């Protein structure tokens, strides 16, 4: 479950341009083309073989979650994790809407038995600690490693959480958060059969831009939806994950009812394009890991200088 960058997890690649030539990485033999091929989306050939790093199955594997009074405190918490070099196997911060969305899928008999404890926890959070249930932000956590490593990480993380008004919410909420990640694509396909279009955007941004980027993007999606005739307020929610020293990855999930729209797909494309422009203007990247492809090709001249584009074209036209 441990996440790492592609260049860290892939040790070697074999690439072919379909012309009978094959490239394999050669260490200390001149320029290393390895990093150029990764993320090139087929411009420089197709990866036909890869050597992947594997990690031993962890001795200890523990889910947990921490609730914060709002999204702002949650972002500050994960920023402090990075600052103090506390890196669990996975950290995912979701806003209030996404957390409530995940809870909505908790209807199995086993989970229903736990509703009494959930009500008690809710009473404590809202009445005793004074948290607004419609502003709560939740960080779902996964610790992996030796028992001692996990114990040390937990100790440091909970101290940082406490400093940011965090309250431990237990493994169950941690599981719910991760389960939603796996379910989201199936939920999207289901609601599309019921006059609702939904999709996700992803980007990365510096720590100083994360909150404003989320706020600006949500505002833009609302304005675009209204402009193009969407009758009801759109669904917009955020998840911050994949942490770095300088920033983090942001997922933006959005959707809207297409009832009454003559061309729902055209409206969706316009809303997504305007949201993407807002993301870039707010300091976000064109893509963190989903790639550029044909859909985002139009934005390349904005995020990359002409000399960089010319270099890519020149290399792609040359038989490496």
mmCIF file of C-alpha atoms in Angstrom:
data_model
loop_
_atom_site.group_PDB
_atom_site.id
_atom_site.type_symbol
_atom_site.label_atom_id
_atom_site.label_comp_id
_atom_site.label_asym_id
_atom_site.label_seq_id
_atom_site.Cartn_x
_atom_site.Cartn_y
_atom_site.Cartn_z
ATOM 1 C CA UNK A 1 0.000 0.000 0.000
ATOM 2 C CA UNK A 2 3.019 2.229 0.370
ATOM 3 C CA UNK A 3 2.997 5.055 -2.189
ATOM 4 C CA UNK A 4 6.065 6.322 -4.023
ATOM 5 C CA UNK A 5 6.937 8.261 -7.141
ATOM 6 C CA UNK A 6 7.135 6.270 -10.381
ATOM 7 C CA UNK A 7 10.817 7.107 -10.809
ATOM 8 C CA UNK A 8 11.480 5.728 -7.317
ATOM 9 C CA UNK A 9 9.453 2.559 -7.771
ATOM 10 C CA UNK A 10 10.632 1.674 -11.281
ATOM 11 C CA UNK A 11 14.249 0.596 -11.613
ATOM 12 C CA UNK A 12 14.469 -0.081 -15.329
ATOM 13 C CA UNK A 13 12.375 0.078 -18.499
ATOM 14 C CA UNK A 14 12.549 -1.375 -21.964
ATOM 15 C CA UNK A 15 11.125 0.890 -24.638
ATOM 16 C CA UNK A 16 10.402 0.408 -28.327
ATOM 17 C CA UNK A 17 9.489 2.941 -31.025
ATOM 18 C CA UNK A 18 8.019 0.230 -33.231
ATOM 19 C CA UNK A 19 10.956 0.514 -35.616
ATOM 20 C CA UNK A 20 12.785 -2.547 -34.409
ATOM 21 C CA UNK A 21 14.890 -0.600 -31.919
ATOM 22 C CA UNK A 22 14.782 -1.266 -28.201
ATOM 23 C CA UNK A 23 16.228 0.883 -25.432
ATOM 24 C CA UNK A 24 17.294 -0.512 -22.061
ATOM 25 C CA UNK A 25 18.747 1.587 -19.288
ATOM 26 C CA UNK A 26 22.524 1.699 -19.104
ATOM 27 C CA UNK A 27 23.991 3.082 -15.921
ATOM 28 C CA UNK A 28 27.141 5.257 -16.146
ATOM 29 C CA UNK A 29 27.250 5.066 -19.932
ATOM 30 C CA UNK A 30 26.573 8.658 -20.888
ATOM 31 C CA UNK A 31 23.232 10.518 -20.571
ATOM 32 C CA UNK A 32 20.532 8.511 -18.795
ATOM 33 C CA UNK A 33 17.293 8.618 -20.836
ATOM 34 C CA UNK A 34 15.322 6.722 -18.196
ATOM 35 C CA UNK A 35 13.592 9.759 -16.660
ATOM 36 C CA UNK A 36 12.732 11.155 -20.065
ATOM 37 C CA UNK A 37 10.709 8.069 -20.950
ATOM 38 C CA UNK A 38 8.768 8.027 -17.682
ATOM 39 C CA UNK A 39 5.661 10.153 -18.034
ATOM 40 C CA UNK A 40 6.226 10.820 -21.742
ATOM 41 C CA UNK A 41 2.796 9.280 -22.559
ATOM 42 C CA UNK A 42 4.109 7.399 -25.587
ATOM 43 C CA UNK A 43 5.780 10.384 -27.278
ATOM 44 C CA UNK A 44 9.155 8.642 -27.223
ATOM 45 C CA UNK A 45 7.956 5.073 -27.674
ATOM 46 C CA UNK A 46 6.025 2.462 -25.748
ATOM 47 C CA UNK A 47 7.345 0.858 -22.576
ATOM 48 C CA UNK A 48 7.320 -2.884 -23.281
ATOM 49 C CA UNK A 49 8.997 -4.059 -20.094
ATOM 50 C CA UNK A 50 9.649 -2.648 -16.640
ATOM 51 C CA UNK A 51 11.499 -3.734 -13.505
ATOM 52 C CA UNK A 52 9.491 -2.751 -10.419
ATOM 53 C CA UNK A 53 10.700 -2.437 -6.828
ATOM 54 C CA UNK A 54 8.808 -4.535 -4.292
ATOM 55 C CA UNK A 55 8.535 -4.008 -0.551
ATOM 56 C CA UNK A 56 8.262 -6.775 2.014
ATOM 57 C CA UNK A 57 4.811 -7.169 3.534
ATOM 58 C CA UNK A 58 4.717 -5.020 6.639
ATOM 59 C CA UNK A 59 4.856 -6.588 10.104
ATOM 60 C CA UNK A 60 2.288 -4.080 11.358
ATOM 61 C CA UNK A 61 -0.527 -2.534 9.300
ATOM 62 C CA UNK A 62 -2.900 -0.186 11.105
ATOM 63 C CA UNK A 63 -5.711 2.054 9.848
ATOM 64 C CA UNK A 64 -6.778 5.122 11.772
ATOM 65 C CA UNK A 65 -8.378 8.523 11.264
ATOM 66 C CA UNK A 66 -8.316 11.980 12.793
ATOM 67 C CA UNK A 67 -11.154 14.518 12.734
ATOM 68 C CA UNK A 68 -10.482 18.254 12.542
ATOM 69 C CA UNK A 69 -12.903 21.147 13.108
ATOM 70 C CA UNK A 70 -12.483 22.259 9.476
ATOM 71 C CA UNK A 71 -10.521 21.756 6.279
ATOM 72 C CA UNK A 72 -8.056 24.535 7.156
ATOM 73 C CA UNK A 73 -6.923 22.749 10.328
ATOM 74 C CA UNK A 74 -6.618 19.517 8.379
ATOM 75 C CA UNK A 75 -4.358 21.057 5.744
ATOM 76 C CA UNK A 76 -2.184 22.597 8.453
ATOM 77 C CA UNK A 77 -1.944 19.174 10.104
ATOM 78 C CA UNK A 78 -0.626 17.374 7.014
ATOM 79 C CA UNK A 79 1.727 20.264 6.320
ATOM 80 C CA UNK A 80 3.126 19.845 9.830
ATOM 81 C CA UNK A 81 3.556 16.098 9.211
ATOM 82 C CA UNK A 82 5.858 16.867 6.308
ATOM 83 C CA UNK A 83 7.696 19.551 8.247
ATOM 84 C CA UNK A 84 8.425 17.039 11.025
ATOM 85 C CA UNK A 85 9.172 14.217 8.539
ATOM 86 C CA UNK A 86 6.368 12.003 9.797
ATOM 87 C CA UNK A 87 5.372 9.893 6.803
ATOM 88 C CA UNK A 88 2.763 7.141 7.325
ATOM 89 C CA UNK A 89 2.266 4.777 4.393
ATOM 90 C CA UNK A 90 -0.739 6.845 3.353
ATOM 91 C CA UNK A 91 -2.466 10.074 4.435
ATOM 92 C CA UNK A 92 -5.663 11.306 2.803
ATOM 93 C CA UNK A 93 -7.413 14.459 3.961
ATOM 94 C CA UNK A 94 -11.027 14.840 2.843
ATOM 95 C CA UNK A 95 -13.383 17.750 3.313
ATOM 96 C CA UNK A 96 -16.687 17.572 5.168
ATOM 97 C CA UNK A 97 -18.820 16.745 2.139
ATOM 98 C CA UNK A 98 -16.653 13.801 1.122
ATOM 99 C CA UNK A 99 -16.553 12.467 4.671
ATOM 100 C CA UNK A 100 -20.354 12.568 4.928
ATOM 101 C CA UNK A 101 -20.533 11.002 1.472
ATOM 102 C CA UNK A 102 -18.419 8.067 2.692
ATOM 103 C CA UNK A 103 -20.577 7.596 5.790
ATOM 104 C CA UNK A 104 -23.657 7.384 3.561
ATOM 105 C CA UNK A 105 -22.410 3.986 2.363
ATOM 106 C CA UNK A 106 -22.286 2.558 5.896
ATOM 107 C CA UNK A 107 -25.428 0.440 5.870
ATOM 108 C CA UNK A 108 -24.277 -3.142 6.322
ATOM 109 C CA UNK A 109 -25.709 -4.936 9.418
ATOM 110 C CA UNK A 110 -22.310 -4.882 11.113
ATOM 111 C CA UNK A 111 -21.969 -1.151 10.581
ATOM 112 C CA UNK A 112 -25.500 -0.452 11.767
ATOM 113 C CA UNK A 113 -24.587 -1.977 15.120
ATOM 114 C CA UNK A 114 -21.925 0.682 15.495
ATOM 115 C CA UNK A 115 -24.315 3.599 14.969
ATOM 116 C CA UNK A 116 -24.919 4.016 18.686
ATOM 117 C CA UNK A 117 -21.208 4.629 19.275
ATOM 118 C CA UNK A 118 -21.183 6.951 16.283
ATOM 119 C CA UNK A 119 -23.982 9.007 17.828
ATOM 120 C CA UNK A 120 -22.077 9.226 21.090
ATOM 121 C CA UNK A 121 -18.954 10.386 19.226
ATOM 122 C CA UNK A 122 -21.003 12.931 17.293
ATOM 123 C CA UNK A 123 -22.481 14.290 20.512
ATOM 124 C CA UNK A 124 -18.987 14.656 21.976
ATOM 125 C CA UNK A 125 -17.649 16.431 18.898
ATOM 126 C CA UNK A 126 -20.564 18.786 18.336
ATOM 127 C CA UNK A 127 -21.789 19.510 21.872
ATOM 128 C CA UNK A 128 -18.699 19.097 24.035
ATOM 129 C CA UNK A 129 -15.924 20.223 21.676
ATOM 130 C CA UNK A 130 -18.208 22.549 19.701
ATOM 131 C CA UNK A 131 -17.330 21.284 16.202
ATOM 132 C CA UNK A 132 -19.728 22.070 13.351
ATOM 133 C CA UNK A 133 -20.690 18.711 11.732
ATOM 134 C CA UNK A 134 -20.954 20.413 8.339
ATOM 135 C CA UNK A 135 -17.393 21.729 8.476
ATOM 136 C CA UNK A 136 -15.535 18.688 9.807
ATOM 137 C CA UNK A 137 -12.501 17.498 7.887
ATOM 138 C CA UNK A 138 -11.100 13.986 8.244
ATOM 139 C CA UNK A 139 -7.645 12.549 7.627
ATOM 140 C CA UNK A 140 -7.664 8.814 6.917
ATOM 141 C CA UNK A 141 -4.386 7.156 7.843
ATOM 142 C CA UNK A 142 -2.509 3.954 7.171
ATOM 143 C CA UNK A 143 0.603 2.992 9.121
ATOM 144 C CA UNK A 144 2.915 0.248 7.838
ATOM 145 C CA UNK A 145 6.259 -1.074 9.045
ATOM 146 C CA UNK A 146 7.667 -2.844 12.058
ATOM 147 C CA UNK A 147 5.685 -2.606 15.297
ATOM 148 C CA UNK A 148 8.230 -0.198 16.752
ATOM 149 C CA UNK A 149 8.222 2.003 13.635
ATOM 150 C CA UNK A 150 4.440 2.183 13.583
ATOM 151 C CA UNK A 151 4.254 2.956 17.307
ATOM 152 C CA UNK A 152 6.774 5.789 16.925
ATOM 153 C CA UNK A 153 4.940 7.237 13.909
ATOM 154 C CA UNK A 154 1.610 7.087 15.721
ATOM 155 C CA UNK A 155 3.008 8.875 18.761
ATOM 156 C CA UNK A 156 4.447 11.733 16.711
ATOM 157 C CA UNK A 157 1.405 12.011 14.446
ATOM 158 C CA UNK A 158 -1.137 12.194 17.283
ATOM 159 C CA UNK A 159 0.910 14.910 18.975
ATOM 160 C CA UNK A 160 0.826 16.972 15.788
ATOM 161 C CA UNK A 161 -2.895 16.272 15.366
ATOM 162 C CA UNK A 162 -3.600 17.480 18.896
ATOM 163 C CA UNK A 163 -1.733 20.715 18.206
ATOM 164 C CA UNK A 164 -4.125 21.294 15.296
ATOM 165 C CA UNK A 165 -7.318 20.487 17.260
ATOM 166 C CA UNK A 166 -7.460 16.968 15.884
ATOM 167 C CA UNK A 167 -9.500 14.211 17.533
ATOM 168 C CA UNK A 168 -8.844 10.501 16.920
ATOM 169 C CA UNK A 169 -11.807 8.912 15.139
ATOM 170 C CA UNK A 170 -10.630 5.283 14.949
ATOM 171 C CA UNK A 171 -9.868 2.650 12.352
ATOM 172 C CA UNK A 172 -13.468 2.285 11.156
ATOM 173 C CA UNK A 173 -13.573 5.787 9.706
ATOM 174 C CA UNK A 174 -10.147 5.157 8.207
ATOM 175 C CA UNK A 175 -11.488 2.110 6.376
ATOM 176 C CA UNK A 176 -14.530 4.046 5.159
ATOM 177 C CA UNK A 177 -12.325 6.723 3.673
ATOM 178 C CA UNK A 178 -10.186 4.238 1.749
ATOM 179 C CA UNK A 179 -13.193 2.210 0.636
ATOM 180 C CA UNK A 180 -14.701 5.339 -0.900
ATOM 181 C CA UNK A 181 -11.543 5.729 -3.007
ATOM 182 C CA UNK A 182 -12.139 2.310 -4.536
ATOM 183 C CA UNK A 183 -15.889 2.840 -4.909
ATOM 184 C CA UNK A 184 -15.851 6.308 -6.454
ATOM 185 C CA UNK A 185 -15.485 5.191 -10.090
ATOM 186 C CA UNK A 186 -18.367 2.713 -9.747
ATOM 187 C CA UNK A 187 -20.516 5.368 -8.087
ATOM 188 C CA UNK A 188 -19.779 7.710 -11.005
ATOM 189 C CA UNK A 189 -20.866 5.076 -13.538
ATOM 190 C CA UNK A 190 -24.055 4.411 -11.555
ATOM 191 C CA UNK A 191 -25.156 8.049 -11.231
ATOM 192 C CA UNK A 192 -24.522 8.650 -14.948
ATOM 193 C CA UNK A 193 -27.453 6.316 -15.571
ATOM 194 C CA UNK A 194 -29.599 8.661 -13.494
ATOM 195 C CA UNK A 195 -29.042 12.019 -15.229
ATOM 196 C CA UNK A 196 -25.950 12.971 -13.257
ATOM 197 C CA UNK A 197 -22.494 13.575 -14.764
ATOM 198 C CA UNK A 198 -19.499 13.276 -12.440
ATOM 199 C CA UNK A 199 -15.731 13.139 -12.845
ATOM 200 C CA UNK A 200 -12.492 13.925 -11.037
ATOM 201 C CA UNK A 201 -9.681 16.374 -11.702
ATOM 202 C CA UNK A 202 -6.256 16.091 -10.110
ATOM 203 C CA UNK A 203 -3.472 18.553 -9.662
ATOM 204 C CA UNK A 204 -0.576 19.382 -7.369
ATOM 205 C CA UNK A 205 0.136 22.702 -5.696
ATOM 206 C CA UNK A 206 2.486 24.340 -3.181
ATOM 207 C CA UNK A 207 1.319 24.393 0.441
ATOM 208 C CA UNK A 208 0.641 28.123 0.235
ATOM 209 C CA UNK A 209 -1.825 27.611 -2.642
ATOM 210 C CA UNK A 210 -3.824 24.567 -1.546
ATOM 211 C CA UNK A 211 -6.657 26.281 0.341
ATOM 212 C CA UNK A 212 -7.099 29.128 -2.140
ATOM 213 C CA UNK A 213 -6.981 26.688 -5.077
ATOM 214 C CA UNK A 214 -9.775 24.600 -3.578
ATOM 215 C CA UNK A 215 -11.865 27.680 -2.783
ATOM 216 C CA UNK A 216 -11.359 29.235 -6.226
ATOM 217 C CA UNK A 217 -12.092 25.999 -8.085
ATOM 218 C CA UNK A 218 -15.292 25.342 -6.156
ATOM 219 C CA UNK A 219 -16.476 28.885 -6.783
ATOM 220 C CA UNK A 220 -15.685 28.575 -10.494
ATOM 221 C CA UNK A 221 -17.558 25.284 -10.883
ATOM 222 C CA UNK A 222 -20.619 26.800 -9.183
ATOM 223 C CA UNK A 223 -20.476 29.878 -11.423
ATOM 224 C CA UNK A 224 -19.952 27.840 -14.603
ATOM 225 C CA UNK A 225 -22.795 25.471 -13.742
ATOM 226 C CA UNK A 226 -25.169 28.384 -13.248
ATOM 227 C CA UNK A 227 -23.949 30.079 -16.445
ATOM 228 C CA UNK A 228 -24.608 27.009 -18.582
ATOM 229 C CA UNK A 229 -28.080 26.291 -17.235
ATOM 230 C CA UNK A 230 -27.523 23.608 -14.591
ATOM 231 C CA UNK A 231 -30.660 23.751 -12.439
ATOM 232 C CA UNK A 232 -29.230 22.573 -9.115
ATOM 233 C CA UNK A 233 -26.021 23.316 -7.234
ATOM 234 C CA UNK A 234 -23.175 21.042 -8.366
ATOM 235 C CA UNK A 235 -21.453 18.486 -6.146
ATOM 236 C CA UNK A 236 -17.873 19.619 -5.435
ATOM 237 C CA UNK A 237 -15.522 18.004 -2.938
ATOM 238 C CA UNK A 238 -11.764 17.793 -2.325
ATOM 239 C CA UNK A 239 -9.157 15.304 -1.161
ATOM 240 C CA UNK A 240 -5.524 16.170 -0.391
ATOM 241 C CA UNK A 241 -3.004 13.345 -0.538
ATOM 242 C CA UNK A 242 0.503 12.359 -1.728
ATOM 243 C CA UNK A 243 2.525 14.723 0.424
ATOM 244 C CA UNK A 244 5.802 16.418 -0.506
ATOM 245 C CA UNK A 245 8.067 18.916 1.225
ATOM 246 C CA UNK A 246 6.837 21.691 -1.045
ATOM 247 C CA UNK A 247 3.185 20.748 -1.513
ATOM 248 C CA UNK A 248 0.650 18.001 -2.126
ATOM 249 C CA UNK A 249 -1.689 16.408 -4.638
ATOM 250 C CA UNK A 250 -5.320 17.547 -4.749
ATOM 251 C CA UNK A 251 -8.246 15.570 -6.131
ATOM 252 C CA UNK A 252 -11.339 17.559 -7.110
ATOM 253 C CA UNK A 253 -14.492 15.469 -7.468
ATOM 254 C CA UNK A 254 -17.396 17.276 -9.083
ATOM 255 C CA UNK A 255 -20.703 16.491 -10.705
ATOM 256 C CA UNK A 256 -24.101 17.934 -11.525
ATOM 257 C CA UNK A 257 -27.620 17.015 -12.591
ATOM 258 C CA UNK A 258 -28.111 17.167 -16.350
ATOM 259 C CA UNK A 259 -31.903 17.378 -16.219
ATOM 260 C CA UNK A 260 -33.188 20.000 -18.661
ATOM 261 C CA UNK A 261 -29.878 20.369 -20.525
ATOM 262 C CA UNK A 262 -29.974 19.998 -24.318
ATOM 263 C CA UNK A 263 -26.338 18.922 -24.616
ATOM 264 C CA UNK A 264 -25.069 17.691 -21.222
ATOM 265 C CA UNK A 265 -21.672 16.583 -22.562
ATOM 266 C CA UNK A 266 -20.974 20.017 -24.052
ATOM 267 C CA UNK A 267 -21.904 21.673 -20.749
ATOM 268 C CA UNK A 268 -19.648 19.282 -18.849
ATOM 269 C CA UNK A 269 -16.691 19.977 -21.135
ATOM 270 C CA UNK A 270 -17.118 23.737 -20.733
ATOM 271 C CA UNK A 271 -17.359 23.490 -16.936
ATOM 272 C CA UNK A 272 -14.300 21.232 -16.748
ATOM 273 C CA UNK A 273 -12.235 23.495 -19.015
ATOM 274 C CA UNK A 274 -13.064 26.585 -16.962
ATOM 275 C CA UNK A 275 -12.276 24.706 -13.767
ATOM 276 C CA UNK A 276 -8.913 23.627 -15.211
ATOM 277 C CA UNK A 277 -8.045 27.217 -16.122
ATOM 278 C CA UNK A 278 -8.871 28.256 -12.573
ATOM 279 C CA UNK A 279 -6.656 25.495 -11.161
ATOM 280 C CA UNK A 280 -3.697 26.673 -13.255
ATOM 281 C CA UNK A 281 -4.275 30.345 -12.385
ATOM 282 C CA UNK A 282 -4.446 29.356 -8.708
ATOM 283 C CA UNK A 283 -0.979 27.821 -8.824
ATOM 284 C CA UNK A 284 -1.893 24.216 -9.571
ATOM 285 C CA UNK A 285 -0.145 21.950 -12.071
ATOM 286 C CA UNK A 286 -1.781 20.810 -15.284
ATOM 287 C CA UNK A 287 -1.618 17.252 -13.977
ATOM 288 C CA UNK A 288 0.117 15.442 -11.162
ATOM 289 C CA UNK A 289 -0.024 11.872 -12.482
ATOM 290 C CA UNK A 290 -3.082 11.373 -14.724
ATOM 291 C CA UNK A 291 -1.170 12.833 -17.646
ATOM 292 C CA UNK A 292 -1.879 15.412 -20.342
ATOM 293 C CA UNK A 293 -3.188 13.407 -23.287
ATOM 294 C CA UNK A 294 -5.487 14.937 -25.885
ATOM 295 C CA UNK A 295 -7.909 16.371 -23.340
ATOM 296 C CA UNK A 296 -5.404 18.770 -21.751
ATOM 297 C CA UNK A 297 -3.162 19.317 -24.760
ATOM 298 C CA UNK A 298 -4.598 22.814 -25.288
ATOM 299 C CA UNK A 299 -3.115 23.932 -21.945
ATOM 300 C CA UNK A 300 0.479 22.942 -22.742
ATOM 301 C CA UNK A 301 1.534 26.315 -24.242
ATOM 302 C CA UNK A 302 0.393 27.915 -20.976
ATOM 303 C CA UNK A 303 2.336 25.669 -18.600
ATOM 304 C CA UNK A 304 5.453 25.162 -20.745
ATOM 305 C CA UNK A 305 7.553 27.667 -22.667
ATOM 306 C CA UNK A 306 7.769 27.352 -26.448
ATOM 307 C CA UNK A 307 11.441 26.305 -26.262
ATOM 308 C CA UNK A 308 10.446 23.358 -24.045
ATOM 309 C CA UNK A 309 7.687 22.302 -26.441
ATOM 310 C CA UNK A 310 10.074 22.586 -29.382
ATOM 311 C CA UNK A 311 12.591 20.398 -27.558
ATOM 312 C CA UNK A 312 9.974 17.693 -26.931
ATOM 313 C CA UNK A 313 8.876 17.769 -30.565
ATOM 314 C CA UNK A 314 12.472 17.568 -31.787
ATOM 315 C CA UNK A 315 13.249 14.578 -29.590
ATOM 316 C CA UNK A 316 10.040 12.764 -30.563
ATOM 317 C CA UNK A 317 10.844 13.207 -34.262
ATOM 318 C CA UNK A 318 14.325 11.777 -33.783
ATOM 319 C CA UNK A 319 15.040 8.038 -33.618
ATOM 320 C CA UNK A 320 16.454 7.651 -30.120
#
